[in-house]
């Protein structure tokens, strides 16, 4: 009889842990929980995590003696006893490695009984159940795991996971002290998990965080598992600075490897499911097999391809360089590996003189240079459209939706709107809106073709001209990635042209990357250097844009984050009525 008492006590402790996890899930939500887990998290990073990640569950590992014992524990905690289960591949393998056991010996099941949060959102308690019969040789494992709680974690599900977005979220977690701590792909539920160790000062009993992404993201997982932080190398290793510097020196090789990959058309003849030998890839791309293998091995380090026994397979990241894939980034690869790559070779000229290296190298500014070469001009317009995922939330902006719901059909003017990608998204989302696109003559032709193809052409007018030709009398004006091309004086001039065209009720939306006020890593900082070298413009902080707007007679009334570190600034004429009350 005495041998059963400790087991019963341990089972009661397991039940108490399960009850505490269910209570935690009920009482917390994403926005409030994230700063507790990552002290110091705030601003754009907090918004990015809260917008893309949903608090999904608290996880823990239990050790019931059998299936009936597990059902009793669930019932004691008010959780559904008939919750379906399936094998847990990730935790089983982690336990096997930790305890040097054969995974086949460990019958780990995973089940997720549902819990309602205070906000009404459906969440779960994720239960990993390792069956440990009385007097089993698995009891030492149970005792060790109960003490260490290695598998206890909090999970956030990534909504609409894309490879770049998933890597961006991992980078944010890393910036705020979370360290990669394993993960895996579970084919039984077609889901990928990325585990992190939380910083020591996290205000929470849980010490591990999980990002869960539906689907097969093993390419991102491979980069996560190979992250330097995961190996806990000493910070004062004398070799580390030199090794880091060598990696930085080879950044130019990375740019050219990706550009060559795209230029040769390799992504278009490769498959994301089946590996191919280099001999088979060399024939359709006209390349030397052994040299091609050297390139592909380097690209495997970058995550663009994966090397397998049968050959090389394209990853989701590499597939973004296909010519015909939606959202293709091939034009960017060709642009950054082409004319902009050449101009960066003269970056020292730009830093010494303050004048664009592009102008120094090519003898004219890049707008005039591209305009003289129709092929290059088309490539530039396509490269701008390649970052169109930053536009995804714009059609839902309150200014756009208010215009779409106005009693009379409203008009949106896209100033220097490129090939019409942004305007097309807005008109497609709001069939009552009309559009006007102002651009250079060759760009107007390309935009007309794109907007006709989307079915929006009949609702769009086209104006070939410059900023002085901004059409008057419309409702919403958009300057997307325009002001960063110019110095402050030219920006004020462009904004004054807008003010002269805008009726008192009109709104202006400015899409730009904003330099961070705290010096934190940002794409805006990289693009600031790009603008110096190639255009002569600059990226700016929000308060800088506010001053430029004020100088032109406009007032900044709000801003919202967009993907790819971009923001949309909302401005209206100084002294104009509140936009919420317009057209009322």
GROMACS .gro file of N, CA and C in nm, residues 422-529:
model
  324
  422UNK      N    1  -0.026   4.970  -5.600
  422UNK     CA    2  -0.098   5.016  -5.481
  422UNK      C    3  -0.239   5.061  -5.517
  423UNK      N    4  -0.252   5.143  -5.619
  423UNK     CA    5  -0.384   5.192  -5.658
  423UNK      C    6  -0.475   5.076  -5.697
  424UNK      N    7  -0.420   4.977  -5.764
  424UNK     CA    8  -0.499   4.860  -5.800
  424UNK      C    9  -0.553   4.787  -5.679
  425UNK      N   10  -0.471   4.773  -5.575
  425UNK     CA   11  -0.517   4.707  -5.452
  425UNK      C   12  -0.634   4.784  -5.390
  426UNK      N   13  -0.622   4.916  -5.387
  426UNK     CA   14  -0.727   4.999  -5.325
  426UNK      C   15  -0.856   4.991  -5.405
  427UNK      N   16  -0.847   5.005  -5.537
  427UNK     CA   17  -0.967   5.002  -5.620
  427UNK      C   18  -1.032   4.864  -5.621
  428UNK      N   19  -0.951   4.760  -5.614
  428UNK     CA   20  -1.006   4.624  -5.609
  428UNK      C   21  -1.083   4.601  -5.479
  429UNK      N   22  -1.029   4.654  -5.368
  429UNK     CA   23  -1.095   4.635  -5.238
  429UNK      C   24  -1.221   4.720  -5.224
  430UNK      N   25  -1.229   4.830  -5.299
  430UNK     CA   26  -1.342   4.923  -5.284
  430UNK      C   27  -1.398   4.958  -5.422
  431UNK      N   28  -1.494   4.882  -5.472
  431UNK     CA   29  -1.544   4.900  -5.609
  431UNK      C   30  -1.611   5.035  -5.634
  432UNK      N   31  -1.647   5.111  -5.527
  432UNK     CA   32  -1.712   5.241  -5.548
  432UNK      C   33  -1.610   5.354  -5.568
  433UNK      N   34  -1.484   5.329  -5.539
  433UNK     CA   35  -1.383   5.433  -5.552
  433UNK      C   36  -1.338   5.449  -5.696
  434UNK      N   37  -1.297   5.571  -5.730
  434UNK     CA   38  -1.230   5.599  -5.856
  434UNK      C   39  -1.084   5.633  -5.827
  435UNK      N   40  -1.000   5.619  -5.928
  435UNK     CA   41  -0.858   5.643  -5.908
  435UNK      C   42  -0.798   5.731  -6.015
  436UNK      N   43  -0.692   5.802  -5.978
  436UNK     CA   44  -0.611   5.878  -6.073
  436UNK      C   45  -0.466   5.842  -6.046
  437UNK      N   46  -0.391   5.806  -6.150
  437UNK     CA   47  -0.250   5.775  -6.134
  437UNK      C   48  -0.168   5.879  -6.209
  438UNK      N   49  -0.078   5.946  -6.136
  438UNK     CA   50   0.013   6.046  -6.193
  438UNK      C   51   0.153   5.986  -6.199
  439UNK      N   52   0.212   5.980  -6.318
  439UNK     CA   53   0.345   5.919  -6.333
  439UNK      C   54   0.412   5.970  -6.461
  440UNK      N   55   0.536   5.926  -6.481
  440UNK     CA   56   0.607   5.951  -6.605
  440UNK      C   57   0.539   5.874  -6.719
  441UNK      N   58   0.557   5.922  -6.843
  441UNK     CA   59   0.481   5.860  -6.955
  441UNK      C   60   0.500   5.710  -6.967
  442UNK      N   61   0.626   5.659  -6.957
  442UNK     CA   62   0.644   5.515  -6.976
  442UNK      C   63   0.580   5.436  -6.863
  443UNK      N   64   0.580   5.493  -6.739
  443UNK     CA   65   0.521   5.424  -6.626
  443UNK      C   66   0.369   5.422  -6.637
  444UNK      N   67   0.312   5.529  -6.693
  444UNK     CA   68   0.167   5.534  -6.712
  444UNK      C   69   0.121   5.418  -6.801
  445UNK      N   70   0.198   5.391  -6.906
  445UNK     CA   71   0.162   5.281  -6.996
  445UNK      C   72   0.162   5.147  -6.922
  446UNK      N   73   0.264   5.124  -6.839
  446UNK     CA   74   0.270   4.999  -6.763
  446UNK      C   75   0.155   4.990  -6.663
  447UNK      N   76   0.124   5.103  -6.596
  447UNK     CA   77   0.014   5.103  -6.499
  447UNK      C   78  -0.119   5.076  -6.567
  448UNK      N   79  -0.138   5.132  -6.685
  448UNK     CA   80  -0.263   5.110  -6.758
  448UNK      C   81  -0.282   4.960  -6.786
  449UNK      N   82  -0.174   4.894  -6.827
  449UNK     CA   83  -0.184   4.751  -6.855
  449UNK      C   84  -0.218   4.672  -6.728
  450UNK      N   85  -0.153   4.706  -6.617
  450UNK     CA   86  -0.179   4.632  -6.492
  450UNK      C   87  -0.321   4.655  -6.443
  451UNK      N   88  -0.366   4.781  -6.443
  451UNK     CA   89  -0.499   4.810  -6.389
  451UNK      C   90  -0.608   4.757  -6.481
  452UNK      N   91  -0.583   4.755  -6.611
  452UNK     CA   92  -0.680   4.692  -6.702
  452UNK      C   93  -0.690   4.543  -6.673
  453UNK      N   94  -0.575   4.480  -6.644
  453UNK     CA   95  -0.574   4.336  -6.617
  453UNK      C   96  -0.649   4.302  -6.489
  454UNK      N   97  -0.651   4.393  -6.392
  454UNK     CA   98  -0.723   4.367  -6.267
  454UNK      C   99  -0.870   4.405  -6.276
  455UNK      N  100  -0.911   4.463  -6.388
  455UNK     CA  101  -1.052   4.504  -6.403
  455UNK      C  102  -1.082   4.640  -6.348
  456UNK      N  103  -0.979   4.713  -6.303
  456UNK     CA  104  -1.001   4.846  -6.243
  456UNK      C  105  -0.984   4.959  -6.344
  457UNK      N  106  -0.937   4.927  -6.465
  457UNK     CA  107  -0.909   5.031  -6.564
  457UNK      C  108  -1.022   5.129  -6.588
  458UNK      N  109  -1.148   5.081  -6.604
  458UNK     CA  110  -1.257   5.176  -6.631
  458UNK      C  111  -1.279   5.279  -6.520
  459UNK      N  112  -1.230   5.250  -6.400
  459UNK     CA  113  -1.250   5.347  -6.288
  459UNK      C  114  -1.125   5.430  -6.263
  460UNK      N  115  -1.031   5.430  -6.357
  460UNK     CA  116  -0.904   5.498  -6.333
  460UNK      C  117  -0.871   5.593  -6.448
  461UNK      N  118  -0.822   5.712  -6.413
  461UNK     CA  119  -0.769   5.807  -6.509
  461UNK      C  120  -0.617   5.811  -6.494
  462UNK      N  121  -0.549   5.850  -6.602
  462UNK     CA  122  -0.403   5.849  -6.601
  462UNK      C  123  -0.353   5.987  -6.643
  463UNK      N  124  -0.255   6.037  -6.566
  463UNK     CA  125  -0.194   6.167  -6.597
  463UNK      C  126  -0.043   6.148  -6.610
  464UNK      N  127   0.011   6.185  -6.727
  464UNK     CA  128   0.155   6.182  -6.746
  464UNK      C  129   0.208   6.320  -6.708
  465UNK      N  130   0.295   6.325  -6.608
  465UNK     CA  131   0.345   6.455  -6.566
  465UNK      C  132   0.436   6.446  -6.446
  466UNK      N  133   0.460   6.564  -6.384
  466UNK     CA  134   0.549   6.576  -6.270
  466UNK      C  135   0.468   6.614  -6.147
  467UNK      N  136   0.537   6.642  -6.036
  467UNK     CA  137   0.467   6.675  -5.912
  467UNK      C  138   0.385   6.803  -5.926
  468UNK      N  139   0.426   6.893  -6.014
  468UNK     CA  140   0.350   7.018  -6.034
  468UNK      C  141   0.215   6.991  -6.097
  469UNK      N  142   0.196   6.868  -6.147
  469UNK     CA  143   0.072   6.835  -6.217
  469UNK      C  144  -0.027   6.757  -6.132
  470UNK      N  145  -0.014   6.762  -5.999
  470UNK     CA  146  -0.108   6.691  -5.912
  470UNK      C  147  -0.249   6.740  -5.941
  471UNK      N  148  -0.341   6.650  -5.976
  471UNK     CA  149  -0.477   6.693  -6.013
  471UNK      C  150  -0.555   6.745  -5.893
  472UNK      N  151  -0.628   6.856  -5.909
  472UNK     CA  152  -0.703   6.914  -5.797
  472UNK      C  153  -0.839   6.848  -5.777
  473UNK      N  154  -0.895   6.874  -5.659
  473UNK     CA  155  -1.035   6.842  -5.634
  473UNK      C  156  -1.067   6.700  -5.596
  474UNK      N  157  -0.968   6.618  -5.562
  474UNK     CA  158  -0.995   6.479  -5.525
  474UNK      C  159  -1.008   6.465  -5.374
  475UNK      N  160  -1.030   6.343  -5.328
  475UNK     CA  161  -1.064   6.320  -5.187
  475UNK      C  162  -0.948   6.265  -5.104
  476UNK      N  163  -0.869   6.176  -5.164
  476UNK     CA  164  -0.754   6.116  -5.095
  476UNK      C  165  -0.633   6.124  -5.188
  477UNK      N  166  -0.521   6.171  -5.134
  477UNK     CA  167  -0.396   6.178  -5.209
  477UNK      C  168  -0.294   6.088  -5.141
  478UNK      N  169  -0.217   6.017  -5.222
  478UNK     CA  170  -0.119   5.922  -5.167
  478UNK      C  171   0.020   5.954  -5.223
  479UNK      N  172   0.117   5.962  -5.133
  479UNK     CA  173   0.259   5.971  -5.169
  479UNK      C  174   0.326   5.847  -5.110
  480UNK      N  175   0.346   5.746  -5.191
  480UNK     CA  176   0.403   5.622  -5.141
  480UNK      C  177   0.549   5.609  -5.183
  481UNK      N  178   0.639   5.609  -5.085
  481UNK     CA  179   0.783   5.595  -5.108
  481UNK      C  180   0.832   5.698  -5.210
  482UNK      N  181   0.788   5.821  -5.191
  482UNK     CA  182   0.826   5.931  -5.279
  482UNK      C  183   0.919   6.029  -5.207
  483UNK      N  184   0.879   6.073  -5.088
  483UNK     CA  185   0.953   6.179  -5.019
  483UNK      C  186   1.095   6.136  -4.983
  484UNK      N  187   1.116   6.007  -4.958
  484UNK     CA  188   1.251   5.965  -4.921
  484UNK      C  189   1.350   5.975  -5.037
  485UNK      N  190   1.300   6.000  -5.158
  485UNK     CA  191   1.389   6.018  -5.273
  485UNK      C  192   1.454   6.156  -5.277
  486UNK      N  193   1.406   6.249  -5.193
  486UNK     CA  194   1.443   6.389  -5.212
  486UNK      C  195   1.495   6.452  -5.083
  487UNK      N  196   1.567   6.566  -5.102
  487UNK     CA  197   1.612   6.642  -4.984
  487UNK      C  198   1.495   6.721  -4.928
  488UNK      N  199   1.516   6.787  -4.816
  488UNK     CA  200   1.405   6.853  -4.746
  488UNK      C  201   1.340   6.962  -4.831
  489UNK      N  202   1.418   7.040  -4.904
  489UNK     CA  203   1.360   7.150  -4.982
  489UNK      C  204   1.267   7.095  -5.091
  490UNK      N  205   1.312   6.991  -5.159
  490UNK     CA  206   1.228   6.932  -5.263
  490UNK      C  207   1.104   6.868  -5.203
  491UNK      N  208   1.116   6.808  -5.084
  491UNK     CA  209   0.998   6.750  -5.017
  491UNK      C  210   0.895   6.858  -4.987
  492UNK      N  211   0.942   6.971  -4.936
  492UNK     CA  212   0.847   7.081  -4.907
  492UNK      C  213   0.777   7.125  -5.035
  493UNK      N  214   0.851   7.131  -5.146
  493UNK     CA  215   0.793   7.172  -5.274
  493UNK      C  216   0.687   7.072  -5.318
  494UNK      N  217   0.718   6.942  -5.307
  494UNK     CA  218   0.621   6.838  -5.346
  494UNK      C  219   0.495   6.848  -5.260
  495UNK      N  220   0.515   6.865  -5.130
  495UNK     CA  221   0.400   6.874  -5.039
  495UNK      C  222   0.316   6.998  -5.066
  496UNK      N  223   0.379   7.109  -5.106
  496UNK     CA  224   0.302   7.231  -5.137
  496UNK      C  225   0.220   7.211  -5.264
  497UNK      N  226   0.275   7.136  -5.360
  497UNK     CA  227   0.193   7.102  -5.479
  497UNK      C  228   0.069   7.024  -5.436
  498UNK      N  229   0.085   6.933  -5.340
  498UNK     CA  230  -0.029   6.856  -5.292
  498UNK      C  231  -0.131   6.947  -5.223
  499UNK      N  232  -0.083   7.037  -5.140
  499UNK     CA  233  -0.172   7.127  -5.066
  499UNK      C  234  -0.254   7.212  -5.162
  500UNK      N  235  -0.189   7.262  -5.268
  500UNK     CA  236  -0.262   7.345  -5.365
  500UNK      C  237  -0.373   7.266  -5.434
  501UNK      N  238  -0.351   7.136  -5.452
  501UNK     CA  239  -0.451   7.053  -5.521
  501UNK      C  240  -0.561   7.003  -5.428
  502UNK      N  241  -0.534   6.995  -5.299
  502UNK     CA  242  -0.626   6.931  -5.205
  502UNK      C  243  -0.741   7.023  -5.165
  503UNK      N  244  -0.866   6.979  -5.178
  503UNK     CA  245  -0.977   7.051  -5.115
  503UNK      C  246  -0.963   7.046  -4.962
  504UNK      N  247  -1.038   7.129  -4.892
  504UNK     CA  248  -1.024   7.133  -4.745
  504UNK      C  249  -1.057   6.999  -4.680
  505UNK      N  250  -1.145   6.921  -4.743
  505UNK     CA  251  -1.185   6.795  -4.679
  505UNK      C  252  -1.089   6.680  -4.710
  506UNK      N  253  -0.992   6.700  -4.800
  506UNK     CA  254  -0.910   6.590  -4.850
  506UNK      C  255  -0.807   6.543  -4.747
  507UNK      N  256  -0.767   6.420  -4.760
  507UNK     CA  257  -0.664   6.359  -4.675
  507UNK      C  258  -0.542   6.326  -4.759
  508UNK      N  259  -0.425   6.329  -4.695
  508UNK     CA  260  -0.301   6.288  -4.758
  508UNK      C  261  -0.242   6.171  -4.679
  509UNK      N  262  -0.210   6.063  -4.748
  509UNK     CA  263  -0.144   5.947  -4.687
  509UNK      C  264  -0.002   5.938  -4.741
  510UNK      N  265   0.095   5.934  -4.651
  510UNK     CA  266   0.236   5.927  -4.688
  510UNK      C  267   0.291   5.793  -4.640
  511UNK      N  268   0.340   5.710  -4.732
  511UNK     CA  269   0.395   5.580  -4.697
  511UNK      C  270   0.547   5.588  -4.703
  512UNK      N  271   0.613   5.566  -4.590
  512UNK     CA  272   0.759   5.569  -4.582
  512UNK      C  273   0.806   5.478  -4.469
  513UNK      N  274   0.934   5.442  -4.472
  513UNK     CA  275   0.997   5.379  -4.357
  513UNK      C  276   1.044   5.489  -4.263
  514UNK      N  277   1.026   5.468  -4.133
  514UNK     CA  278   1.063   5.568  -4.033
  514UNK      C  279   1.187   5.522  -3.957
  515UNK      N  280   1.285   5.610  -3.948
  515UNK     CA  281   1.402   5.579  -3.867
  515UNK      C  282   1.362   5.566  -3.721
  516UNK      N  283   1.410   5.465  -3.651
  516UNK     CA  284   1.375   5.448  -3.509
  516UNK      C  285   1.438   5.557  -3.424
  517UNK      N  286   1.368   5.598  -3.320
  517UNK     CA  287   1.419   5.705  -3.233
  517UNK      C  288   1.523   5.652  -3.136
  518UNK      N  289   1.524   5.520  -3.113
  518UNK     CA  290   1.614   5.463  -3.012
  518UNK      C  291   1.734   5.390  -3.073
  519UNK      N  292   1.752   5.403  -3.204
  519UNK     CA  293   1.866   5.337  -3.267
  519UNK      C  294   1.853   5.187  -3.283
  520UNK      N  295   1.734   5.131  -3.260
  520UNK     CA  296   1.715   4.987  -3.273
  520UNK      C  297   1.725   4.946  -3.419
  521UNK      N  298   1.761   4.817  -3.447
  521UNK     CA  299   1.775   4.773  -3.586
  521UNK      C  300   1.646   4.793  -3.665
  522UNK      N  301   1.661   4.839  -3.788
  522UNK     CA  302   1.544   4.868  -3.871
  522UNK      C  303   1.585   4.868  -4.018
  523UNK      N  304   1.493   4.824  -4.104
  523UNK     CA  305   1.517   4.835  -4.248
  523UNK      C  306   1.535   4.980  -4.289
  524UNK      N  307   1.474   5.073  -4.215
  524UNK     CA  308   1.487   5.215  -4.249
  524UNK      C  309   1.632   5.260  -4.241
  525UNK      N  310   1.707   5.208  -4.146
  525UNK     CA  311   1.848   5.246  -4.132
  525UNK      C  312   1.928   5.199  -4.253
  526UNK      N  313   1.900   5.078  -4.300
  526UNK     CA  314   1.967   5.028  -4.421
  526UNK      C  315   1.928   5.110  -4.542
  527UNK      N  316   1.800   5.141  -4.556
  527UNK     CA  317   1.755   5.217  -4.672
  527UNK      C  318   1.804   5.362  -4.666
  528UNK      N  319   1.833   5.414  -4.550
  528UNK     CA  320   1.890   5.548  -4.538
  528UNK      C  321   2.025   5.553  -4.609
  529UNK      N  322   2.106   5.448  -4.591
  529UNK     CA  323   2.234   5.440  -4.660
  529UNK      C  324   2.213   5.424  -4.811
   0.00000   0.00000   0.00000
